[in-house]
Amino acid sequence: MELKKDSNAVSIDMLLIVHSEKRHAAQGAHSDRQADPGAPPQRRGGLQGVGNRIRRWQKLERNDLHGNLAEKQHAQQTQVITSYDNQGTQLTVEVHPQDAMPQLLKKFSLAKRLQGDKNGNTRARQPGGKDAHAYPWDRSSLKSMPLDLRQFEKLDTYASQVTVKSGLDALVSDLLQEAHSDLERVRAIWIWICHHIEYDIEAAQEKDRQAFKPTTILQTQKTNCDGYAGLFERMCRIAGVQCMTVPGYSKGFGYQPGQSFSGEFDHAWNAVFLEGRWHLVDSTWGSGLVDSTTSKFTFLYNEFYFLTHPALFIEDHFPDNKNWQLLKPPQSLRQFENNMYHKSEFYNKGMLSAHPQTSIIKTVNGKVTVTIESCTPTLFMFMLNGKQEHGLLSLRKNGMKLDVYPPTVGTHKLQIFAKGNSEIYSSVLEYTLKCHYADIDVRLPAELHQPVGPSWFSEQMGITKPSHPEPVIYTSDGRCSVSFGVEEGISVLASLHGDDGPVTEETQRRYVFQLQREKRTELKVQLPHAGKFALKIFVKKRQEPGNYVFVFNYLLCCTNSKVNWPMFPESFGNWGQDNELLEPLSGVLPANHNVPFKLKLHGVAKALVKGQDTWPLTLNREGYWEGSCNTAGCQEVYVMVLENANHNFYSYILKYKVNAQ
């Protein structure tokens, strides 16, 4: 039938009017079908938990054509119940006193719409081909429509500061003062909810809890996921924008990689109709997060879940009705369970892809390799079972490579973090590693920090053109020399770290001797024994106070069991960066021997070697100070310099120990 008023027509699929003496029969026939608009027939027990609460919310909504009608009407007055099937067919049942004027005949008009947009559409268009986006993600945008977030800066500031003065209608009216399009109306509502409504953890854990009413949410400023979705839908309707609540499964709080989903749905979100297409939002996850250790909610706005690209939204949202995926082709539940879960921060921080693309990885010969591609250079770190150990993470210009060597057979948890443009590392990926063979020969030093090897970051910190661009250096005789360019005004510091043997906190710098050759720094390294070591490199600006900052490290590997190099001589503050030591390089001298010395020293007037006696060094034509000393009767030998010929004060620059006789 069709009703006409003021020359404007409203289409009704079917109008069923039941007199009051039939009330119980009518309710019994239809109360179990209070389904979500657009939801499919029930499966796996129907909409349980979250889903049932969504129905209760909608029943409250249908009883209130204007937002407040249900609270104003007497219990014996007209009740309106509306239901939908998965094809979008709308069934409206009105229960009213006998001989009373049906409310539907009074209420249908463009000004008083049941469930429609500002154009008077009485039902939301179901998603179709024009709403679908290609899967997999084409990397074009994180959003489902072109957006310049800068256009929302003024609106976001305004909406986040709006306060509740009376009811929901007044709140929406206040929010829309600065909104001039459907997109801006939705944005204002989204921003307000995300900044004012707190996730109610206790309510989320009570499966039989009654649905939140809008008035309750505004009073407590707390709700659970279906409350967020229901409030968002209600506010959009008041604003004249089509919106739907979508139930389904989610990879949210408590999710474990590889888990399966069945039974009741655990989440709800929204689809909103803008510019001729459906788009997806999740105001629950846009508002903040729950700490897994304390189970407390923290407001932390997340832009990612506003008009998210459907090919990204499907990674952690699986709707009960596949049409609400807004994808072509749609994904199956099995695909949803098996697909790699990239957290929202993965995309927020500019990541594009990761390999492997499955959340559970089996080791191959005791090793797992993970690579990430990013839009821009990004800093990463990882944790294996909560510790930054047993892995080699090297940075690439647009991403990173991580080799992980689990120390034991069994299951391990691998977390990967990225820094992006912020100062905080955020978790972006999580893998479960299945290790069937642990290679004990690949034990890495505990002090091997991340990243390993030079990269864009070391270049940014002033270290350029390294002699060894790869992160691992192999040496057969236990010695190596590493060099790199150093920008003007940058000081470099290096130290050697191993898990056992003579390398201690006091001696870790004594196995590295630093030389300056024009604009390049050379690091001579001698290993005390065979094994694996971390050569850590730090920098600081000379003119600025503060400590040296870690930049990167090399992994040094030696399998020669005969290696047993001593430490280099100890250097003091007056050992200039431009100085060069040719001999002796060993920090321990033989007893009762004549030992030759050859050094290049800049800006000194005199130089000598002091042991039991004093032996002067002479300056040759090549600019080297040369000489020798006898170690008889000595325990220590020093190299000393006089910087000003007019002074008599000598400074210590090098110290050697002498072997016991």
XYZ file of C-alpha atoms in Angstrom:
661
model
C 0.000 0.000 0.000
C 1.040 3.610 -0.310
C 0.168 6.509 1.991
C 0.067 10.057 0.662
C 0.211 13.273 2.594
C 1.017 16.768 1.403
C 1.698 15.303 -2.056
C 4.715 13.389 -0.700
C 4.612 9.567 -0.820
C 6.100 7.078 1.655
C 6.300 3.424 0.654
C 5.364 0.717 3.181
C 6.070 -2.944 2.398
C 3.297 -4.147 4.701
C 1.244 -2.605 7.494
C -0.236 -5.054 10.010
C -2.594 -3.623 12.608
C -3.472 -5.917 15.531
C -6.263 -5.038 17.987
C -5.553 -5.101 21.691
C -7.295 -8.427 22.405
C -4.756 -10.066 20.038
C -1.781 -8.375 21.714
C -0.224 -11.453 23.284
C -0.481 -13.467 20.104
C 1.169 -10.717 18.095
C 4.004 -10.345 20.551
C 4.558 -14.055 20.711
C 4.776 -14.240 16.938
C 7.313 -11.484 16.494
C 9.366 -10.776 19.640
C 12.031 -13.334 18.708
C 12.647 -11.684 15.366
C 13.959 -8.359 16.686
C 16.988 -8.777 14.448
C 19.562 -6.264 13.371
C 18.598 -4.383 10.170
C 20.167 -6.254 7.327
C 21.230 -9.231 9.454
C 20.930 -12.718 7.941
C 19.007 -15.620 9.420
C 20.451 -16.803 12.703
C 23.263 -19.322 12.747
C 25.346 -20.905 15.488
C 22.614 -20.168 17.992
C 21.820 -16.714 16.610
C 22.906 -13.360 17.984
C 23.927 -14.306 21.488
C 25.792 -12.184 24.016
C 26.532 -9.006 22.110
C 23.971 -9.861 19.456
C 21.074 -10.231 21.894
C 21.886 -6.901 23.464
C 21.845 -5.341 20.024
C 18.272 -6.606 19.580
C 17.183 -5.224 22.925
C 18.651 -1.854 21.954
C 16.732 -1.873 18.694
C 13.480 -2.803 20.395
C 13.901 0.214 22.632
C 14.583 2.284 19.534
C 11.487 1.074 17.654
C 9.297 1.987 20.619
C 10.611 5.550 20.322
C 10.000 7.110 16.918
C 11.420 10.477 18.014
C 13.984 9.475 20.618
C 11.793 10.201 23.664
C 8.334 8.855 22.730
C 8.658 5.633 24.744
C 9.362 7.530 27.951
C 6.342 9.806 27.442
C 3.704 7.231 26.485
C 1.536 5.410 28.981
C 2.005 1.639 29.194
C -1.417 1.018 27.640
C -0.791 3.244 24.638
C 0.371 2.204 21.202
C 3.523 0.076 20.823
C 5.395 -0.143 17.499
C 7.739 -3.037 16.726
C 9.833 -3.172 13.574
C 11.824 -6.120 12.203
C 13.994 -6.814 9.127
C 15.169 -9.847 7.216
C 18.521 -10.301 5.504
C 17.133 -8.923 2.245
C 16.217 -5.658 3.918
C 12.448 -6.311 3.955
C 10.845 -4.270 6.731
C 7.904 -5.551 8.816
C 6.221 -3.083 11.150
C 3.705 -4.309 13.760
C 1.579 -1.831 15.722
C -0.251 -2.843 18.887
C -2.819 -0.220 20.056
C -6.130 0.033 21.943
C -9.239 -0.945 20.044
C -10.850 1.845 17.977
C -7.736 4.043 18.407
C -6.199 5.777 15.427
C -3.160 3.756 14.271
C -0.028 5.708 15.142
C 1.644 4.784 11.859
C -1.060 6.656 9.970
C -0.305 9.710 12.081
C 3.467 9.550 12.084
C 4.516 8.797 8.504
C 5.628 12.004 6.790
C 8.862 13.490 5.575
C 9.181 15.441 8.796
C 8.477 12.383 11.000
C 10.435 9.518 9.477
C 10.635 6.057 11.037
C 14.113 4.942 10.064
C 15.392 7.040 7.289
C 17.742 9.748 6.237
C 17.028 13.413 5.776
C 15.564 12.652 2.348
C 12.759 10.583 3.842
C 14.021 7.110 2.866
C 12.240 4.712 5.198
C 14.839 1.970 5.100
C 18.558 1.805 4.557
C 19.780 0.509 1.226
C 21.471 -2.853 1.575
C 25.143 -3.119 0.504
C 25.677 -4.098 -3.109
C 28.279 -4.194 -5.836
C 28.921 -0.445 -5.870
C 29.834 -0.589 -2.166
C 32.423 -3.364 -2.576
C 36.173 -2.712 -2.575
C 38.751 -5.014 -4.127
C 40.526 -7.548 -1.928
C 43.417 -7.720 -1.131
C 44.273 -4.143 -0.223
C 45.649 -2.107 -3.117
C 47.774 0.120 -0.813
C 46.099 3.239 -2.176
C 44.673 4.527 1.104
C 43.805 3.520 4.651
C 40.353 5.018 4.120
C 37.375 3.877 2.054
C 36.947 7.348 0.548
C 39.348 10.197 -0.239
C 39.974 12.196 2.945
C 42.225 15.042 3.955
C 42.210 14.844 7.740
C 43.400 18.439 7.954
C 39.923 19.511 6.861
C 38.570 18.134 10.147
C 40.969 19.953 12.502
C 38.555 22.735 13.454
C 35.556 20.403 13.606
C 37.432 17.799 15.683
C 38.468 20.410 18.229
C 34.924 21.722 18.479
C 33.220 18.289 18.686
C 35.606 16.957 21.331
C 34.730 19.892 23.620
C 30.913 19.706 23.349
C 29.275 18.769 26.649
C 25.964 17.055 27.398
C 23.407 19.651 28.464
C 20.136 17.710 28.351
C 19.193 14.791 26.101
C 20.535 13.056 23.038
C 18.671 15.268 20.561
C 20.161 18.412 22.090
C 23.637 16.889 22.066
C 23.409 16.019 18.373
C 22.055 19.485 17.637
C 25.042 21.064 19.384
C 27.498 18.819 17.545
C 26.043 19.714 14.171
C 26.536 23.442 14.664
C 29.910 23.208 12.923
C 29.010 20.343 10.536
C 27.860 21.247 7.031
C 27.737 17.890 5.225
C 26.837 14.287 6.018
C 30.538 13.486 6.231
C 31.103 16.256 8.759
C 28.005 15.224 10.723
C 29.306 11.674 11.007
C 32.761 12.981 11.884
C 31.441 15.185 14.690
C 29.459 12.289 16.192
C 32.460 9.945 15.877
C 34.834 12.406 17.553
C 32.448 13.090 20.426
C 31.863 9.412 21.189
C 35.566 8.520 20.931
C 36.543 11.283 23.356
C 33.723 10.992 25.897
C 32.473 7.401 26.156
C 34.559 4.981 28.195
C 34.590 1.245 27.570
C 32.820 -0.546 30.441
C 34.862 -3.693 30.999
C 32.572 -5.084 33.702
C 29.514 -4.695 31.511
C 31.284 -6.371 28.595
C 31.843 -9.465 30.730
C 28.174 -9.768 31.753
C 26.514 -11.695 28.933
C 22.965 -11.243 30.243
C 23.253 -7.558 31.037
C 20.423 -5.410 29.659
C 21.260 -3.122 26.772
C 22.431 0.400 27.500
C 19.873 3.116 26.874
C 21.100 6.392 25.359
C 20.133 8.248 28.525
C 22.147 5.798 30.622
C 25.207 6.135 28.410
C 25.051 9.921 28.526
C 24.746 9.848 32.326
C 27.522 7.324 33.047
C 29.614 8.017 29.924
C 30.321 4.265 29.910
C 29.174 1.402 27.728
C 30.291 -1.764 25.952
C 30.783 -2.378 22.243
C 27.114 -2.786 21.331
C 26.397 0.349 23.347
C 28.959 2.261 21.324
C 27.485 0.957 18.078
C 23.909 1.578 19.140
C 24.677 5.106 20.322
C 26.522 5.904 17.121
C 23.617 4.609 15.036
C 21.062 6.536 17.073
C 23.001 9.822 16.851
C 23.487 9.403 13.102
C 19.753 8.848 12.667
C 18.985 12.016 14.592
C 21.479 13.802 12.342
C 19.657 12.441 9.276
C 22.395 10.022 8.149
C 21.711 6.350 7.380
C 23.598 4.076 9.751
C 23.477 0.380 10.646
C 24.776 -1.670 13.556
C 26.810 -4.676 12.400
C 27.470 -7.636 14.742
C 30.269 -10.124 14.273
C 33.583 -11.555 15.445
C 36.686 -9.523 16.208
C 40.392 -9.953 16.862
C 40.355 -7.634 19.822
C 41.204 -7.797 23.519
C 42.301 -11.323 24.448
C 42.750 -12.505 20.858
C 45.382 -15.206 20.343
C 47.002 -15.715 16.912
C 45.447 -18.654 15.080
C 42.381 -18.983 17.313
C 39.037 -20.053 15.817
C 35.677 -18.316 16.204
C 32.283 -19.904 16.871
C 29.146 -19.388 18.904
C 28.114 -15.944 20.090
C 29.428 -12.802 18.414
C 31.827 -10.806 20.533
C 31.689 -7.357 18.961
C 29.557 -4.768 17.170
C 30.419 -1.823 14.944
C 28.700 0.407 12.374
C 28.206 0.961 8.680
C 27.375 4.514 7.629
C 26.039 5.680 4.273
C 28.012 8.580 2.778
C 28.249 9.912 -0.757
C 26.308 7.005 -2.232
C 28.292 4.167 -0.596
C 28.468 2.296 2.688
C 31.537 2.825 4.894
C 32.726 1.155 8.106
C 33.521 2.647 11.522
C 34.269 1.234 14.969
C 33.909 3.852 17.681
C 34.693 1.290 20.399
C 38.205 0.761 19.116
C 38.516 4.371 18.059
C 38.114 5.561 21.647
C 40.974 3.744 23.357
C 42.334 0.420 24.518
C 42.281 -2.050 27.375
C 45.574 -2.834 29.115
C 46.075 -6.596 28.969
C 47.868 -6.672 32.334
C 45.572 -4.428 34.395
C 42.323 -4.851 32.384
C 41.817 -1.097 32.622
C 40.566 1.138 29.824
C 42.601 4.127 28.652
C 41.343 6.831 26.310
C 43.658 6.760 23.298
C 42.105 8.064 20.108
C 42.668 5.839 17.066
C 41.949 7.429 13.690
C 42.384 4.102 11.916
C 38.823 2.900 12.625
C 37.079 5.880 11.016
C 35.957 5.002 7.473
C 38.536 2.222 7.365
C 39.264 0.619 3.999
C 37.228 -2.639 4.030
C 40.249 -4.711 2.905
C 41.966 -3.603 6.140
C 38.855 -3.686 8.335
C 38.382 -7.394 7.558
C 41.684 -8.181 9.277
C 40.060 -7.825 12.706
C 36.296 -7.538 11.986
C 34.220 -10.387 10.559
C 30.511 -9.502 10.171
C 27.819 -12.152 10.432
C 26.470 -11.016 7.068
C 29.225 -11.276 4.455
C 27.682 -8.393 2.495
C 28.817 -6.047 5.260
C 32.432 -6.919 4.524
C 32.038 -4.540 1.564
C 34.590 -6.657 -0.310
C 34.899 -8.448 -3.607
C 35.504 -11.254 -3.215
C 34.222 -11.615 0.376
C 36.333 -13.597 2.830
C 35.256 -16.803 4.551
C 35.405 -17.293 8.307
C 38.263 -19.770 7.824
C 40.217 -17.182 5.869
C 39.538 -14.627 8.601
C 40.878 -17.042 11.214
C 44.005 -17.965 9.240
C 44.918 -14.574 7.783
C 47.709 -12.599 9.415
C 46.425 -9.996 11.865
C 48.100 -6.628 11.370
C 47.244 -4.374 14.286
C 45.941 -0.901 13.529
C 49.318 0.585 14.510
C 50.872 -1.472 11.719
C 49.113 0.784 9.228
C 49.079 3.926 11.372
C 52.881 3.851 11.446
C 53.204 3.414 7.698
C 53.628 -0.348 7.284
C 52.540 -1.833 3.971
C 53.099 -5.579 4.213
C 54.762 -8.316 6.224
C 56.054 -11.792 5.452
C 55.199 -14.519 6.413
C 51.497 -13.760 6.040
C 50.367 -16.358 8.566
C 50.324 -15.820 12.315
C 51.807 -19.239 13.137
C 55.310 -19.931 11.777
C 57.389 -23.105 11.919
C 61.154 -22.782 12.192
C 63.403 -24.065 9.410
C 66.714 -25.398 10.764
C 66.049 -23.547 13.990
C 65.445 -20.196 12.307
C 62.531 -17.908 11.383
C 62.809 -14.864 9.115
C 60.304 -11.998 9.195
C 60.393 -9.028 6.812
C 58.313 -5.844 6.848
C 57.867 -3.284 4.096
C 57.068 0.297 5.095
C 56.261 3.561 3.314
C 59.152 5.409 4.935
C 62.259 4.580 7.006
C 61.072 3.309 10.384
C 62.715 2.119 13.602
C 61.773 -1.367 14.817
C 62.403 -3.597 17.781
C 61.270 -7.096 18.743
C 60.695 -9.256 21.801
C 60.838 -13.044 21.966
C 58.986 -14.335 25.014
C 59.172 -10.845 26.521
C 62.929 -10.344 26.033
C 64.986 -8.595 23.377
C 67.130 -11.646 22.729
C 67.832 -14.392 20.193
C 67.356 -12.305 17.066
C 69.137 -10.203 14.445
C 67.114 -7.156 13.399
C 68.536 -5.075 10.557
C 66.931 -1.905 9.225
C 66.277 -1.329 5.561
C 65.473 1.899 3.765
C 61.797 0.926 3.646
C 61.333 -1.742 6.266
C 63.340 -4.298 8.194
C 64.539 -7.907 8.265
C 64.496 -10.041 11.406
C 66.144 -13.437 11.870
C 65.011 -15.214 15.045
C 66.701 -18.260 16.593
C 64.466 -19.687 19.371
C 66.719 -21.040 22.159
C 64.576 -24.090 22.918
C 62.162 -26.474 21.246
C 58.508 -25.550 21.748
C 56.137 -22.612 21.257
C 57.405 -19.046 21.437
C 55.730 -15.632 21.284
C 57.284 -13.090 18.901
C 56.213 -9.433 19.098
C 57.374 -6.740 16.688
C 57.219 -3.044 17.520
C 57.592 0.051 15.330
C 58.290 3.656 16.251
C 57.018 5.612 13.261
C 56.751 9.371 13.685
C 56.093 9.219 17.427
C 58.539 8.761 20.291
C 56.798 5.572 21.410
C 57.261 2.058 20.072
C 53.910 0.374 19.422
C 53.155 -3.300 18.872
C 52.367 -3.861 15.189
C 52.669 -7.638 14.692
C 52.510 -10.769 16.767
C 53.541 -14.262 15.696
C 53.465 -17.681 17.329
C 56.644 -19.630 16.559
C 56.661 -23.433 16.520
C 60.245 -24.638 17.016
C 61.025 -28.322 16.453
C 64.806 -27.926 16.433
C 66.940 -25.417 18.356
C 70.416 -24.725 16.954
C 72.584 -24.304 20.044
C 75.520 -23.186 17.892
C 73.689 -19.967 17.024
C 73.573 -18.597 20.550
C 73.735 -14.800 20.257
C 75.272 -12.418 22.808
C 72.762 -11.100 25.330
C 74.167 -7.595 24.768
C 73.451 -7.696 21.034
C 70.933 -4.880 20.823
C 68.794 -3.688 17.923
C 69.410 -2.754 15.188
C 72.330 -4.863 13.956
C 74.399 -3.400 11.130
C 74.561 0.122 9.653
C 71.477 1.620 8.021
C 69.672 4.827 7.153
C 69.471 5.470 10.896
C 73.247 5.364 11.462
C 73.653 7.675 8.485
C 71.101 10.014 10.019
C 73.153 9.961 13.228
C 76.336 10.991 11.399
C 77.960 7.661 10.433
C 78.353 7.238 6.666
C 79.882 4.915 4.069
C 80.731 1.947 6.344
C 83.410 -0.502 5.232
C 81.102 -3.368 6.297
C 77.501 -2.721 5.202
C 76.277 -6.152 6.370
C 75.332 -6.763 10.027
C 77.577 -9.823 10.570
C 81.412 -9.835 10.344
C 83.299 -13.142 10.227
C 86.961 -13.262 11.243
C 89.244 -16.295 11.023
C 92.110 -14.921 13.170
C 90.036 -13.038 15.730
C 90.908 -9.572 14.406
C 89.085 -7.119 12.186
C 89.102 -3.488 11.217
C 85.908 -1.491 10.657
C 85.864 2.044 9.281
C 83.251 4.641 8.357
C 82.889 8.327 7.653
C 81.944 10.641 10.518
C 80.201 13.974 10.058
C 81.744 17.147 11.412
C 81.249 17.656 15.145
C 80.349 14.017 15.905
C 82.253 11.914 18.457
C 82.235 8.123 18.242
C 82.599 5.565 21.031
C 82.790 1.764 20.607
C 82.840 -1.224 22.967
C 82.981 -5.022 22.680
C 80.524 -7.271 24.526
C 80.492 -11.042 25.021
C 78.640 -13.418 27.319
C 81.677 -14.941 29.024
C 85.461 -14.759 29.285
C 87.616 -11.724 30.035
C 85.288 -9.120 28.515
C 83.822 -7.297 31.517
C 82.247 -3.886 31.984
C 85.680 -2.490 32.869
C 87.502 -3.997 29.903
C 84.849 -3.923 27.144
C 86.417 -0.824 25.551
C 89.963 -2.222 25.774
C 89.410 -4.737 22.954
C 88.582 -1.896 20.545
C 91.156 0.707 19.536
C 89.897 3.788 17.775
C 91.903 5.634 15.120
C 91.092 8.736 13.112
C 92.232 8.841 9.481
C 91.287 12.160 7.877
C 87.446 12.161 7.922
C 87.099 8.445 8.630
C 87.143 6.601 11.921
C 88.773 3.179 12.105
C 87.988 0.642 14.802
C 90.613 -2.069 15.318
C 89.124 -5.058 17.132
C 90.875 -7.994 18.784
C 88.820 -10.855 20.226
C 89.901 -12.496 23.487
C 88.688 -15.932 22.327
C 86.509 -17.685 19.768
C 82.780 -17.045 19.844
C 80.204 -14.360 19.095
C 80.525 -10.747 20.204
C 78.556 -7.506 19.891
C 80.545 -4.495 18.688
C 78.402 -1.587 19.889
C 78.766 1.896 18.417
C 77.655 5.126 20.115
C 77.737 8.787 19.032
C 77.223 12.254 20.505
C 77.604 15.832 19.333
C 80.813 17.241 20.776
C 79.373 20.634 21.632
C 76.301 19.253 23.391
C 76.136 17.914 26.956
C 74.781 14.486 27.756
C 75.684 10.879 27.206
C 76.607 8.953 24.091
C 73.616 7.488 22.219
C 73.570 3.905 20.954
C 73.261 3.759 17.153
C 73.849 0.159 16.059
C 76.060 -2.878 16.575
C 77.849 -5.508 14.529
C 77.808 -9.210 15.301
C 81.404 -10.504 15.224
C 81.851 -14.267 14.748
C 85.035 -16.341 15.145
C 85.307 -20.135 15.250
C 89.107 -20.345 15.634
C 89.698 -21.910 19.045
C 93.336 -20.723 19.061
C 92.383 -17.062 19.190
C 93.577 -15.395 22.398
C 94.265 -11.721 21.749
C 95.109 -9.362 24.632
C 93.492 -6.015 25.212
C 94.667 -2.817 23.548
C 96.489 -0.242 25.700
C 94.280 1.936 27.838
C 93.835 5.449 26.440
C 93.190 8.618 28.416
C 91.296 11.796 27.665
C 94.303 13.524 26.085
C 94.563 10.809 23.439
C 93.343 12.892 20.501
C 90.948 11.563 17.885
C 93.486 12.340 15.154
C 96.248 10.335 16.846
C 97.378 7.018 15.404
C 99.049 4.060 17.104
C 101.105 1.729 14.929
C 102.927 -0.224 17.658
C 102.683 -1.788 20.126
C 98.956 -2.562 19.719
C 98.874 -5.099 22.525
C 98.015 -3.613 25.897
C 100.190 -6.196 27.653
C 103.968 -6.033 27.041
C 106.469 -8.874 27.585
C 108.778 -8.601 30.594
C 112.508 -7.854 30.176
C 112.181 -6.912 26.514
C 113.048 -3.927 24.392
C 109.696 -2.830 22.925
C 109.554 -0.487 19.890
C 107.009 2.393 19.841
C 105.657 4.248 16.824
C 102.810 6.786 17.033
C 101.421 9.764 15.158
C 100.627 12.532 17.645
C 99.234 15.934 16.734
C 99.872 19.179 18.562
C 102.576 17.978 20.956
C 106.044 19.406 21.629
C 107.637 16.318 23.173
C 106.782 12.643 23.753
C 108.315 9.951 25.942
C 107.784 6.453 27.308
C 108.035 6.016 31.081
C 108.637 2.690 32.797
C 111.380 1.917 35.297
C 113.267 4.613 33.408
C 112.306 7.271 30.873
C 112.870 6.895 27.106
C 112.288 9.879 24.828
C 110.552 9.498 21.461
C 111.806 11.398 18.398
C 109.807 12.823 15.502
C 110.803 11.361 12.094
C 110.327 12.839 8.631
C 107.013 11.028 8.103
C 105.542 12.685 11.194
C 105.709 9.660 13.505
C 107.159 9.651 17.010
C 109.487 6.660 17.349
C 111.612 5.037 20.009
C 111.792 2.058 22.358
C 111.829 1.153 26.023
C 112.959 -1.763 28.153
C 110.341 -3.391 30.354
C 112.805 -4.786 32.918
C 111.565 -4.156 36.453
C 108.277 -2.658 35.218
C 104.663 -3.491 35.995
C 103.232 -0.627 33.935
C 104.452 1.528 31.052
C 103.030 4.942 30.059
C 103.224 7.104 26.963
C 103.343 10.783 27.967
C 103.305 14.030 25.979
C 104.216 17.670 26.541
C 101.726 19.818 24.656
C 103.402 23.192 25.272
C 107.179 23.562 25.004
C 107.076 26.407 27.524
C 105.558 24.146 30.180
C 107.045 21.218 32.101
C 103.763 19.303 32.692
C 103.456 15.984 30.839
C 100.065 14.303 30.256
C 99.364 10.556 30.217
C 97.839 9.377 26.938
C 98.414 5.573 26.900
C 98.920 2.895 29.542
C 100.372 -0.624 29.092
C 100.671 -3.501 31.526
C 103.759 -5.715 31.696
C 103.547 -9.483 32.045
C 104.779 -10.918 35.337
C 108.249 -12.451 35.064
